[in-house]
Short mmCIF file of C-alpha atoms in Angstrom, two decimals:
data_model
loop_
_atom_site.label_atom_id
_atom_site.label_comp_id
_atom_site.label_asym_id
_atom_site.label_seq_id
_atom_site.Cartn_x
_atom_site.Cartn_y
_atom_site.Cartn_z
CA MET A 96 34.47 30.44 -11.43
CA ASN A 97 33.32 31.09 -14.92
CA PRO A 98 30.16 29.09 -15.29
CA THR A 99 30.44 29.04 -19.29
CA PRO A 100 33.70 27.47 -20.24
CA ASP A 101 35.27 27.96 -23.67
CA THR A 102 35.44 24.25 -24.31
CA THR A 103 33.43 21.34 -22.79
CA ALA A 104 34.26 17.72 -22.61
CA PRO A 105 32.66 15.09 -24.64
CA ILE A 106 30.39 12.28 -23.21
CA ARG A 107 32.54 9.14 -22.97
CA PHE A 108 31.30 5.63 -22.25
CA TRP A 109 32.18 1.87 -22.67
CA ARG A 110 29.95 -0.29 -24.89
CA ARG A 111 30.90 -3.65 -26.77
CA GLY A 112 34.74 -3.38 -25.87
CA GLN A 113 35.41 0.03 -26.91
CA LEU A 114 35.03 3.65 -25.74
CA HIS A 115 32.40 5.91 -27.65
CA THR A 116 32.36 9.63 -27.76
CA ILE A 117 29.37 11.97 -27.79
CA ASP A 118 29.85 15.51 -28.71
CA GLN A 119 27.95 18.41 -27.25
CA PRO A 120 24.51 16.59 -26.31
CA SER A 121 21.51 18.50 -25.85
CA ARG A 122 20.65 18.90 -22.22
CA HIS A 123 17.20 17.69 -23.17
CA LEU A 124 18.18 14.63 -24.92
CA THR A 125 17.33 11.29 -23.15
CA LEU A 126 19.39 8.23 -23.73
CA LEU A 127 16.30 6.17 -25.31
CA GLU A 128 16.00 9.10 -27.85
CA TRP A 129 19.95 8.80 -28.51
CA LEU A 130 20.05 5.24 -28.56
CA ARG A 131 17.05 4.77 -30.97
CA ASP A 132 18.35 7.49 -33.35
CA ALA A 133 20.53 6.36 -36.51
CA ARG A 134 23.01 9.24 -35.56
CA GLY A 135 23.35 7.60 -31.96
CA LEU A 136 23.65 3.82 -31.80
CA ASP A 137 20.70 2.92 -33.80
CA ALA A 138 19.78 0.44 -31.12
CA CYS A 139 16.10 -0.06 -31.92
CA GLY A 140 15.97 -3.08 -29.55
CA THR A 141 15.05 -0.56 -26.70
CA LYS A 142 11.47 0.33 -26.93
CA GLU A 143 9.53 3.44 -25.99
CA GLY A 144 6.20 2.40 -24.08
CA CYS A 145 5.23 4.95 -21.43
CA ALA A 146 8.11 7.49 -21.70
CA GLU A 147 7.99 7.89 -17.92
CA GLY A 148 9.90 5.12 -16.44
CA ASP A 149 6.68 3.25 -15.40
CA CYS A 150 6.47 0.27 -17.90
CA GLY A 151 9.96 -0.97 -18.12
CA ALA A 152 10.20 -1.28 -22.32
CA CYS A 153 13.18 0.91 -22.38
CA THR A 154 15.37 -0.93 -19.55
CA VAL A 155 19.18 -1.12 -20.17
CA VAL A 156 21.99 -1.71 -17.93
CA LEU A 157 24.55 0.56 -16.78
CA ALA A 158 27.81 -0.33 -14.84
CA GLU A 159 30.09 2.20 -13.00
CA LEU A 160 32.96 1.89 -10.60
CA ASP A 161 31.91 0.68 -7.09
CA GLY A 162 33.48 3.05 -4.68
CA SER A 163 31.88 1.31 -1.39
CA THR A 164 34.88 -1.31 -1.99
CA ASP A 165 38.59 -1.17 -1.47
CA ALA A 166 39.38 -3.45 -4.83
CA PRO A 167 38.05 -1.86 -8.15
CA ALA A 168 34.70 -3.61 -8.74
CA LEU A 169 31.79 -2.90 -10.98
CA ARG A 170 28.07 -2.05 -9.96
CA TYR A 171 25.60 -3.11 -12.39
CA ARG A 172 22.08 -1.27 -12.41
CA ALA A 173 19.12 -1.65 -14.67
CA ILE A 174 17.68 1.67 -15.11
CA ASN A 175 14.81 3.27 -17.66
CA SER A 176 16.43 4.88 -20.51
CA CYS A 177 13.44 6.92 -21.27
CA ILE A 178 13.84 9.32 -18.16
CA ARG A 179 17.78 9.15 -18.14
CA PHE A 180 19.54 12.05 -20.10
CA VAL A 181 22.26 10.67 -22.34
CA TRP A 182 24.93 12.87 -20.85
CA GLN A 183 24.27 11.16 -17.43
CA ILE A 184 26.09 8.11 -18.72
CA ASP A 185 29.21 9.65 -18.82
CA GLY A 186 32.09 7.55 -17.40
CA MET A 187 29.84 4.51 -17.11
CA ALA A 188 29.63 1.22 -19.14
CA LEU A 189 26.28 0.59 -21.07
CA TRP A 190 24.30 -2.48 -22.22
CA THR A 191 21.50 -2.61 -24.60
CA VAL A 192 19.72 -5.94 -25.78
CA GLU A 193 21.68 -5.94 -29.12
CA ASP A 194 24.90 -6.32 -26.79
CA LEU A 195 24.06 -9.73 -25.16
CA ALA A 196 23.92 -12.31 -28.02
CA GLN A 197 27.14 -12.97 -29.33
CA GLU A 198 27.99 -16.41 -30.83
CA ARG A 199 24.78 -17.81 -28.81
CA LEU A 200 22.00 -16.37 -26.94
CA HIS A 201 22.91 -15.03 -23.25
CA PRO A 202 21.31 -17.11 -20.66
CA CYS A 203 18.82 -14.77 -19.76
CA GLN A 204 17.74 -14.64 -23.38
CA GLN A 205 17.75 -18.28 -23.92
CA ALA A 206 15.67 -18.82 -20.41
CA MET A 207 13.03 -16.62 -21.75
CA LEU A 208 13.04 -18.67 -24.85
CA GLU A 209 12.98 -22.15 -23.18
CA HIS A 210 10.20 -20.89 -20.64
CA HIS A 211 7.86 -19.13 -23.18
CA GLY A 212 8.51 -15.75 -21.52
CA SER A 213 7.46 -13.75 -24.62
CA GLN A 214 4.78 -13.39 -26.63
CA CYS A 215 4.29 -10.18 -28.98
CA GLY A 216 7.93 -9.26 -27.91
CA PHE A 217 7.31 -5.45 -27.37
CA CYS A 218 8.24 -5.65 -23.88
CA THR A 219 10.84 -8.58 -23.96
CA PRO A 220 13.86 -6.31 -24.20
CA GLY A 221 13.14 -4.77 -21.44
CA PHE A 222 12.37 -8.02 -19.42
CA VAL A 223 15.55 -9.55 -20.68
CA MET A 224 17.81 -6.38 -19.65
CA SER A 225 16.29 -6.50 -16.22
CA LEU A 226 17.45 -10.10 -16.11
CA PHE A 227 20.68 -9.26 -17.42
CA GLY A 228 21.02 -6.93 -14.45
CA LEU A 229 19.90 -9.40 -11.92
CA TYR A 230 22.41 -12.00 -13.68
CA GLN A 231 25.52 -9.75 -13.11
CA ARG A 232 24.62 -8.74 -9.58
CA SER A 233 24.04 -12.37 -8.72
CA HIS A 234 27.27 -13.64 -10.13
CA ALA A 235 28.87 -10.96 -8.27
CA ALA A 236 27.63 -11.99 -4.91
CA ALA A 237 29.64 -14.60 -2.82
CA GLY A 238 28.66 -17.91 -2.84
CA THR A 239 26.83 -20.16 -5.50
CA PRO A 240 24.93 -17.88 -7.65
CA ALA A 241 21.27 -18.78 -7.60
CA VAL A 242 18.24 -16.60 -7.70
CA SER A 243 15.11 -16.80 -5.71
CA ARG A 244 11.47 -16.23 -6.79
CA GLU A 245 11.63 -13.25 -4.22
CA GLN A 246 14.88 -11.76 -5.95
CA ALA A 247 13.35 -12.34 -9.32
CA LEU A 248 10.03 -10.38 -8.44
CA SER A 249 12.21 -7.61 -7.29
CA ALA A 250 14.27 -7.47 -10.12
CA LEU A 251 11.11 -7.33 -12.29
CA SER A 252 9.15 -5.03 -10.49
CA GLY A 253 9.78 -2.11 -12.74
CA ASN A 254 8.47 -4.13 -15.82
CA LEU A 255 4.71 -4.23 -15.76
CA CYS A 256 3.85 -5.83 -19.06
CA ARG A 257 2.47 -9.36 -18.47
CA CYS A 258 1.20 -10.72 -21.50
CA THR A 259 2.76 -14.18 -20.66
CA GLY A 260 1.89 -13.86 -17.29
CA TYR A 261 4.19 -14.09 -14.35
CA ARG A 262 5.13 -17.78 -13.90
CA PRO A 263 6.86 -18.09 -17.20
CA ILE A 264 9.24 -15.00 -16.82
CA LEU A 265 9.96 -15.93 -13.09
CA GLU A 266 11.15 -19.30 -14.11
CA ALA A 267 13.36 -18.14 -16.73
CA ALA A 268 14.91 -15.80 -14.12
CA GLN A 269 15.52 -18.89 -12.10
CA ALA A 270 16.74 -21.03 -14.83
CA MET A 271 19.09 -18.62 -16.18
CA MET A 272 21.50 -19.38 -13.35
CA GLN A 273 21.87 -22.95 -14.26
CA ALA A 274 23.34 -22.37 -17.62
CA PRO A 275 27.31 -22.03 -17.98
CA ARG A 276 28.20 -18.50 -17.07
CA VAL A 277 28.87 -15.76 -19.44
CA GLU A 278 31.69 -13.51 -18.42
CA GLN A 279 31.87 -9.74 -19.18
CA PRO A 280 35.50 -8.18 -19.72
CA GLU A 281 35.30 -6.56 -16.53
CA ALA A 282 39.08 -6.11 -15.95
CA GLY A 283 39.11 -3.99 -19.08
CA ILE A 284 35.92 -2.15 -18.29
CA ILE A 285 37.09 -1.18 -15.14
CA ALA A 286 40.61 0.12 -16.42
CA ALA A 287 38.68 2.03 -19.13
CA LEU A 288 36.56 3.50 -16.49
CA GLN A 289 39.18 4.50 -14.12
CA ALA A 290 41.08 6.19 -17.41
CA LEU A 291 37.95 8.13 -18.19
CA ARG A 292 37.89 9.27 -14.41
CA SER A 293 41.72 10.23 -14.52
CA ALA A 294 41.25 12.29 -17.53
CA SER A 295 38.48 14.33 -16.36
CA SER A 296 40.33 17.47 -15.03
CA ASP A 297 37.56 20.23 -14.94
CA PRO A 298 35.92 19.99 -11.57
CA ARG A 299 32.73 21.46 -13.11
CA GLY A 300 32.25 18.59 -15.30
CA ALA A 301 31.21 20.81 -18.28
CA CYS A 302 30.31 18.37 -20.49
CA GLY A 303 27.45 19.76 -22.94
CA ASP A 304 25.21 22.86 -23.89
CA GLN A 305 25.18 24.34 -20.16
CA VAL A 306 25.45 20.87 -18.79
CA PHE A 307 27.47 20.38 -15.65
CA ARG A 308 28.55 17.42 -13.75
CA PRO A 309 30.66 18.66 -10.78
CA ARG A 310 33.10 15.99 -8.92
CA ASP A 311 33.30 17.60 -5.37
CA GLU A 312 31.05 19.51 -3.44
CA GLN A 313 33.37 22.93 -3.61
CA ALA A 314 32.61 22.81 -7.40
CA LEU A 315 28.85 21.96 -7.03
CA LEU A 316 28.36 24.79 -4.45
CA ALA A 317 30.17 27.44 -6.70
CA LEU A 318 28.20 26.47 -9.51
CA ARG A 319 24.98 26.68 -7.89
CA ALA A 320 25.83 30.34 -6.46
CA ALA A 321 26.78 31.16 -10.26
CA LEU A 322 23.79 29.44 -11.81
CA PRO A 323 20.88 29.86 -9.20
CA GLN A 324 18.40 29.56 -12.21
CA ALA A 325 19.92 25.99 -13.21
CA GLN A 326 17.81 22.90 -12.79
CA ILE A 327 19.66 20.56 -10.16
CA ILE A 328 19.30 16.95 -11.60
CA ALA A 329 19.92 13.68 -9.62
CA GLY A 330 18.41 10.30 -10.89
CA ALA A 331 16.00 12.13 -13.31
CA THR A 332 13.24 10.13 -12.14
CA ASP A 333 11.03 13.04 -11.85
CA VAL A 334 12.69 15.67 -14.04
CA GLY A 335 12.80 13.27 -16.83
CA LEU A 336 9.16 13.35 -17.17
CA TRP A 337 9.17 17.10 -16.82
CA VAL A 338 10.91 16.87 -20.02
CA THR A 339 9.42 14.08 -22.00
CA LYS A 340 5.64 14.70 -20.60
CA MET A 341 5.73 18.42 -19.92
CA GLN A 342 8.16 19.48 -22.65
CA ARG A 343 9.74 21.83 -19.91
CA ARG A 344 13.11 23.11 -21.04
CA PHE A 345 15.99 24.64 -18.80
CA GLU A 346 18.38 27.14 -19.11
CA ALA A 347 21.11 25.13 -17.61
CA VAL A 348 21.30 21.84 -15.57
CA ILE A 349 23.74 20.56 -12.71
CA ASP A 350 23.77 17.02 -12.20
CA VAL A 351 24.79 16.10 -8.55
CA THR A 352 25.46 12.44 -8.90
CA ALA A 353 28.93 12.68 -9.68
CA VAL A 354 29.93 14.56 -6.54
CA ASP A 355 31.93 12.36 -4.11
CA GLU A 356 30.82 13.80 -0.79
CA LEU A 357 27.09 13.43 -1.95
CA ARG A 358 27.67 9.56 -2.80
CA GLN A 359 28.76 8.51 0.60
CA ILE A 360 27.01 6.81 3.56
CA ARG A 361 28.42 7.33 7.17
CA LEU A 362 27.63 6.38 10.58
CA ASN A 363 28.49 9.20 12.92
CA GLY A 364 28.46 9.55 16.88
CA ALA A 365 28.12 5.64 17.37
CA ASP A 366 29.46 6.31 20.72
CA GLY A 367 26.57 8.04 22.21
CA GLN A 368 22.88 8.37 22.25
CA THR A 369 22.89 11.04 19.31
CA ALA A 370 24.20 8.42 16.83
CA TRP A 371 23.03 8.95 13.46
CA LEU A 372 23.22 7.85 9.75
CA GLU A 373 24.30 10.40 7.21
CA ILE A 374 23.35 9.66 3.67
CA GLY A 375 24.69 11.99 0.83
CA ALA A 376 22.15 13.39 -1.09
CA ALA A 377 23.32 11.61 -4.42
CA VAL A 378 23.02 8.05 -2.84
CA ARG A 379 20.64 6.05 -4.87
CA LEU A 380 17.38 5.39 -3.31
CA GLN A 381 18.28 1.44 -3.41
CA ASP A 382 21.50 2.06 -1.40
CA ALA A 383 19.75 4.27 1.00
CA PHE A 384 16.90 2.05 1.74
CA GLU A 385 19.37 -0.79 2.42
CA ALA A 386 21.34 1.26 4.97
CA LEU A 387 17.82 2.34 6.80
CA CYS A 388 16.66 -1.31 6.50
CA ALA A 389 20.15 -2.43 8.03
CA ALA A 390 19.43 -0.25 11.51
CA ARG A 391 15.49 -1.13 11.08
CA PRO A 392 14.75 -4.23 9.35
CA GLN A 393 11.18 -4.04 9.69
CA LEU A 394 11.26 -1.17 7.05
CA ALA A 395 12.14 -3.73 4.18
CA ALA A 396 8.79 -4.47 3.16
CA PHE A 397 8.13 -0.75 2.66
CA ALA A 398 11.16 -0.18 0.95
CA HIS A 399 10.43 -2.79 -1.79
CA ARG A 400 7.32 -1.02 -2.39
CA PHE A 401 8.86 2.28 -3.21
CA ALA A 402 8.56 2.36 -7.19
CA GLY A 403 10.26 -0.34 -9.32
CA LEU A 404 13.79 -1.39 -8.89
CA PRO A 405 14.97 0.61 -12.02
CA VAL A 406 13.69 3.70 -10.41
CA ARG A 407 15.20 2.71 -6.90
CA GLN A 408 18.62 2.21 -9.00
CA SER A 409 18.21 5.53 -10.45
CA GLY A 410 16.49 8.03 -8.31
CA THR A 411 18.51 9.51 -5.23
CA LEU A 412 17.27 10.17 -1.59
CA GLY A 413 18.16 13.70 -1.62
CA GLY A 414 16.33 14.00 -5.00
CA ASN A 415 12.79 12.65 -3.65
CA ILE A 416 12.92 15.01 -0.41
CA ALA A 417 14.31 18.19 -2.30
CA ASN A 418 11.41 17.49 -4.93
CA GLY A 419 9.03 18.18 -2.23
CA SER A 420 6.12 15.94 -3.49
CA PRO A 421 3.16 15.76 -1.14
CA ILE A 422 2.95 11.92 -2.01
CA GLY A 423 6.58 11.27 -1.92
CA ASP A 424 7.21 7.79 -0.03
CA SER A 425 10.66 8.52 1.84
CA MET A 426 9.42 11.88 3.57
CA PRO A 427 6.75 10.56 5.89
CA LEU A 428 9.12 7.79 7.09
CA LEU A 429 12.09 10.16 7.54
CA ILE A 430 9.81 12.75 9.33
CA ALA A 431 8.80 10.13 11.67
CA LEU A 432 12.41 8.77 12.45
CA GLY A 433 13.36 12.50 13.45
CA ALA A 434 15.50 12.99 10.12
CA ARG A 435 17.32 16.35 9.49
CA VAL A 436 18.71 17.79 6.12
CA ARG A 437 21.88 19.83 5.73
CA LEU A 438 21.67 22.68 3.30
CA SER A 439 24.88 23.93 1.72
CA SER A 440 25.96 27.45 0.30
CA ALA A 441 29.49 28.56 -0.80
CA ALA A 442 28.66 31.87 0.77
CA ARG A 443 27.39 31.01 3.94
CA GLY A 444 28.50 27.33 4.84
CA ALA A 445 25.97 24.57 5.86
CA ARG A 446 22.80 24.84 8.09
CA GLU A 447 20.50 21.98 9.27
CA LEU A 448 16.69 21.92 9.29
CA ALA A 449 14.20 19.26 10.74
CA LEU A 450 12.78 17.50 7.71
CA GLU A 451 9.28 18.63 8.24
CA ASP A 452 10.48 22.47 8.50
CA LEU A 453 11.97 22.07 4.76
CA TYR A 454 8.62 22.37 3.13
CA LEU A 455 6.86 25.44 3.13
CA ALA A 456 4.12 25.06 0.50
CA TYR A 457 3.30 22.70 -2.37
CA ARG A 458 6.51 22.16 -4.28
CA LYS A 459 8.19 25.13 -2.34
CA THR A 460 10.88 24.30 0.04
CA ALA A 461 13.15 26.51 2.44
CA LEU A 462 16.19 26.15 0.10
CA ALA A 463 17.63 29.65 -0.75
CA PRO A 464 18.91 29.98 -4.59
CA ASP A 465 22.39 29.32 -4.04
CA GLU A 466 21.82 26.26 -1.63
CA VAL A 467 21.81 22.66 -2.25
CA LEU A 468 20.35 19.92 -0.28
CA THR A 469 23.89 17.83 0.70
CA GLN A 470 22.93 15.10 3.23
CA VAL A 471 20.07 13.75 5.03
CA LEU A 472 20.93 12.88 8.92
CA VAL A 473 18.69 10.04 10.36
CA PRO A 474 18.87 8.83 13.92
CA LEU A 475 19.76 5.49 14.86
CA PRO A 476 17.26 3.63 16.58
CA SER A 477 16.54 3.56 20.32
CA PRO A 478 16.17 0.38 22.30
CA ASP A 479 12.59 1.19 23.09
CA GLU A 480 11.54 2.38 19.76
CA ILE A 481 8.35 0.86 18.12
CA CYS A 482 8.27 1.85 14.25
CA ARG A 483 5.89 1.03 11.34
CA VAL A 484 5.21 2.75 8.26
CA TYR A 485 2.10 1.96 5.92
CA LYS A 486 1.39 2.61 2.16
CA LEU A 487 -1.73 2.55 0.61
CA SER A 488 -1.60 2.56 -3.38
CA LYS A 489 -3.62 0.85 -6.22
CA ARG A 490 -0.66 -1.41 -7.33
CA PHE A 491 1.36 -3.31 -4.75
CA GLU A 492 4.37 -1.96 -6.12
CA ASP A 493 5.79 0.59 -8.65
CA ASP A 494 2.78 2.92 -7.62
CA ILE A 495 2.40 6.25 -5.99
CA SER A 496 0.76 6.50 -2.56
CA ALA A 497 -2.74 7.59 -1.82
CA VAL A 498 -1.59 7.59 1.79
CA CYS A 499 1.35 6.90 3.59
CA LEU A 500 1.53 6.86 7.54
CA ALA A 501 4.79 6.40 9.36
CA ILE A 502 4.74 5.98 13.39
CA ASN A 503 7.57 6.05 15.78
CA LEU A 504 7.06 5.99 19.41
CA SER A 505 8.59 4.75 22.57
CA MET A 506 6.84 3.58 25.81
CA ASP A 507 7.73 3.19 29.54
CA ALA A 508 7.26 0.19 31.54
CA GLY A 509 3.59 1.07 32.28
CA GLN A 510 3.05 1.38 28.40
CA ARG A 511 2.52 5.10 28.86
CA ILE A 512 3.76 6.90 25.66
CA THR A 513 6.85 8.80 26.18
CA ARG A 514 7.81 9.92 22.63
CA VAL A 515 5.91 9.78 19.71
CA ARG A 516 6.69 11.16 15.99
CA ILE A 517 4.24 10.53 12.96
CA GLY A 518 4.84 11.42 9.31
CA VAL A 519 1.84 11.54 6.78
CA GLY A 520 1.78 11.73 3.08
CA GLY A 521 -0.96 12.39 0.73
CA MET A 522 -2.84 14.33 3.21
CA ALA A 523 -1.70 18.00 2.57
CA ALA A 524 -0.04 19.91 0.07
CA THR A 525 3.38 18.72 1.43
CA PRO A 526 4.50 15.94 3.55
CA MET A 527 3.52 16.56 7.11
CA ARG A 528 4.08 15.92 10.70
CA ALA A 529 0.89 15.01 12.57
CA ARG A 530 1.50 17.13 15.68
CA GLN A 531 -1.97 17.31 16.82
CA CYS A 532 -2.39 13.44 16.67
CA GLU A 533 0.92 13.40 18.46
CA ALA A 534 -0.30 15.57 21.45
CA ALA A 535 -3.20 13.12 21.74
CA LEU A 536 -1.09 10.34 22.27
CA LEU A 537 1.99 11.72 24.11
CA GLY A 538 1.66 10.97 27.98
CA GLN A 539 -1.07 8.56 27.29
CA VAL A 540 -1.56 4.67 28.21
CA PHE A 541 -1.02 2.88 24.61
CA ALA A 542 -4.74 1.39 24.98
CA GLU A 543 -7.28 0.89 22.28
CA ALA A 544 -9.58 4.00 23.60
CA THR A 545 -6.31 6.00 23.47
CA VAL A 546 -5.88 5.19 19.94
CA LEU A 547 -9.43 5.48 18.81
CA ALA A 548 -9.31 9.02 20.23
CA ALA A 549 -6.28 9.81 18.32
CA ALA A 550 -7.36 8.54 15.41
CA ALA A 551 -10.33 10.76 15.27
CA VAL A 552 -7.96 13.55 15.73
CA LEU A 553 -5.81 12.23 12.88
CA GLU A 554 -8.83 12.31 10.77
CA ASP A 555 -9.67 15.75 11.22
CA GLU A 556 -6.04 17.04 11.22
CA PHE A 557 -5.37 17.72 7.43
CA THR A 558 -7.56 18.70 4.43
CA PRO A 559 -6.55 16.21 1.73
CA LEU A 560 -7.55 16.67 -1.86
CA SER A 561 -9.62 13.98 -4.03
CA ASP A 562 -7.63 12.98 -6.97
CA MET A 563 -7.41 9.80 -9.22
CA ARG A 564 -5.67 8.06 -6.55
CA ALA A 565 -8.45 8.39 -3.69
CA SER A 566 -10.98 10.77 -2.48
CA ALA A 567 -10.58 13.10 0.40
CA ARG A 568 -12.81 11.07 2.46
CA TYR A 569 -11.15 7.95 1.95
CA ARG A 570 -7.77 9.40 2.80
CA ARG A 571 -9.10 10.77 6.29
CA LEU A 572 -10.52 7.53 7.05
CA ALA A 573 -7.70 5.19 5.87
CA CYS A 574 -5.53 7.55 7.72
CA GLY A 575 -7.09 6.70 11.00
CA ARG A 576 -7.61 3.29 10.07
CA LEU A 577 -3.79 2.74 9.72
CA LEU A 578 -3.17 4.43 13.23
CA GLN A 579 -5.54 1.53 14.40
CA ARG A 580 -3.66 -1.12 12.56
CA PHE A 581 -0.63 -0.04 14.13
CA TRP A 582 -2.06 -0.48 17.56
CA ARG A 583 -3.32 -4.03 16.53
CA GLU A 584 0.07 -5.00 15.21
CA VAL A 585 1.80 -3.96 18.18
CA ASN A 586 -0.62 -5.57 20.92
CA ASP A 587 -1.98 -8.53 18.97
CA PRO A 588 0.17 -9.33 15.73
CA ALA A 589 -1.19 -12.79 15.82
CA GLY A 590 -4.77 -11.92 15.43
CA LEU A 591 -4.17 -8.76 12.88
CA HIS A 592 -4.88 -11.06 9.86
CA SER A 593 -8.19 -12.19 11.12
CA LEU A 594 -10.99 -9.82 10.30
CA GLU A 595 -13.26 -11.16 13.08
CA SER A 596 -10.63 -10.05 15.41
CA LEU A 597 -10.87 -6.51 14.48
CA THR A 598 -13.25 -4.87 16.84
CA LEU A 599 -12.54 -1.13 15.26
CA ARG A 600 -15.80 0.34 13.76
CA PRO A 601 -16.32 -0.14 9.77
CA LEU A 602 -15.70 2.39 7.24
CA PRO A 603 -18.42 4.51 6.40
CA LEU A 604 -19.98 4.86 2.96
CA ASP A 605 -18.73 7.65 0.69
CA ASP A 606 -20.97 10.24 -1.17
CA GLU A 607 -21.32 7.78 -4.13
CA GLY A 608 -22.37 4.72 -1.85
CA ALA A 609 -19.19 2.87 -2.38
CA ARG A 610 -17.26 1.68 0.81
CA ALA A 611 -14.78 4.48 1.41
#
């Protein structure tokens, strides 16, 4: 396969009832930059706040064909345009804030107006677009459309400006569903996107200056073998920051999010004890967490705290894993669950590794230059499994962990621990498995004395760094306390929230005299 084609297909997308074309976009051009440029759409309602996907001022809504349903349907997602490259909207439908008000304000705009949800106005377009995404998803759901306060909070979790406070915006989110419905021309959009998909004949998806969006795994692996120096991109929630904040440039990029095999979630081996969930590496984080929570509902609260909704709707599980960040939230959980990853090569086929064995050093993995992480294999829970995961961060949501601890164990009838896996994040240069702590627990009765001894082992097992999120001392002590919290939750869930019920020793002071 020749990695450098003589011609490349233009980027084509739907907006306002027609198809738009972008010829030869730069591989480093973000969607936000193109939107605000007069040579693009000149859509300046979309704002740049942080340029790192954190504030939500740049929120737009994309829709693509939903391959998980038998009948053609659209899947709406609110995303951060500041860290989405413009060529990544190929084959999709796009809405910006300018597209909503036609003869009158859209219900989400009218509700923001009536409930005084806007003040200076800079952040308002982002809020409106997040509400529009929620509006479309709510109307697509079965039954009478309505939005709860919890659904509104989740949808707005990526919009951090609150100059008007939370209440007016949440009230607007709930009130917008009471207005007469504003229909989108979905049949026409679906037909247009289906035509775009059928018209794409190059399996490499060459669509710009050394930009490739392969459509099947064979083409992906062939491209990777031919272009080992190319930057693999999925949701770009991290790579986008490398471009906008660090000014990094790439010789070529390969986007995996159009590869059909990498977008699927399957259940395998369900007739035996080796049943597992197979999650494609290009599955969006939101969809991946929904699949994980379907098997383990207790993970739902943790999944909600993974970034904000626009990041979860852009980022992928495989990208989060392959990125190898020591504070990536999915890895400690998946390590505790016993997850494996499948690494695929055009020349050597596929191999599997335990997730904890993927990481060799800071931001360094066992991936060979011609390999791609293609699937994540997660065992289904056993009947006797006890699983919890904890995250400590400065903000409740849309924030990176200072410490993440995931615990998965089983006990016999005498409460003797027969199996245990512990994953930790923020404690070393890579996500780690706490093998010494596991050894201190395995075969022991699950009693307070056992857990206190294991917590002391856990505190000394790693040598974390001090940074802006937490000191090394805090991380060690907090990790031990979270293990003790796990014991308390399992044995005395009713008394967990009463400080008087906790008999564990208090946190000592750190070097500055503050409570660690």
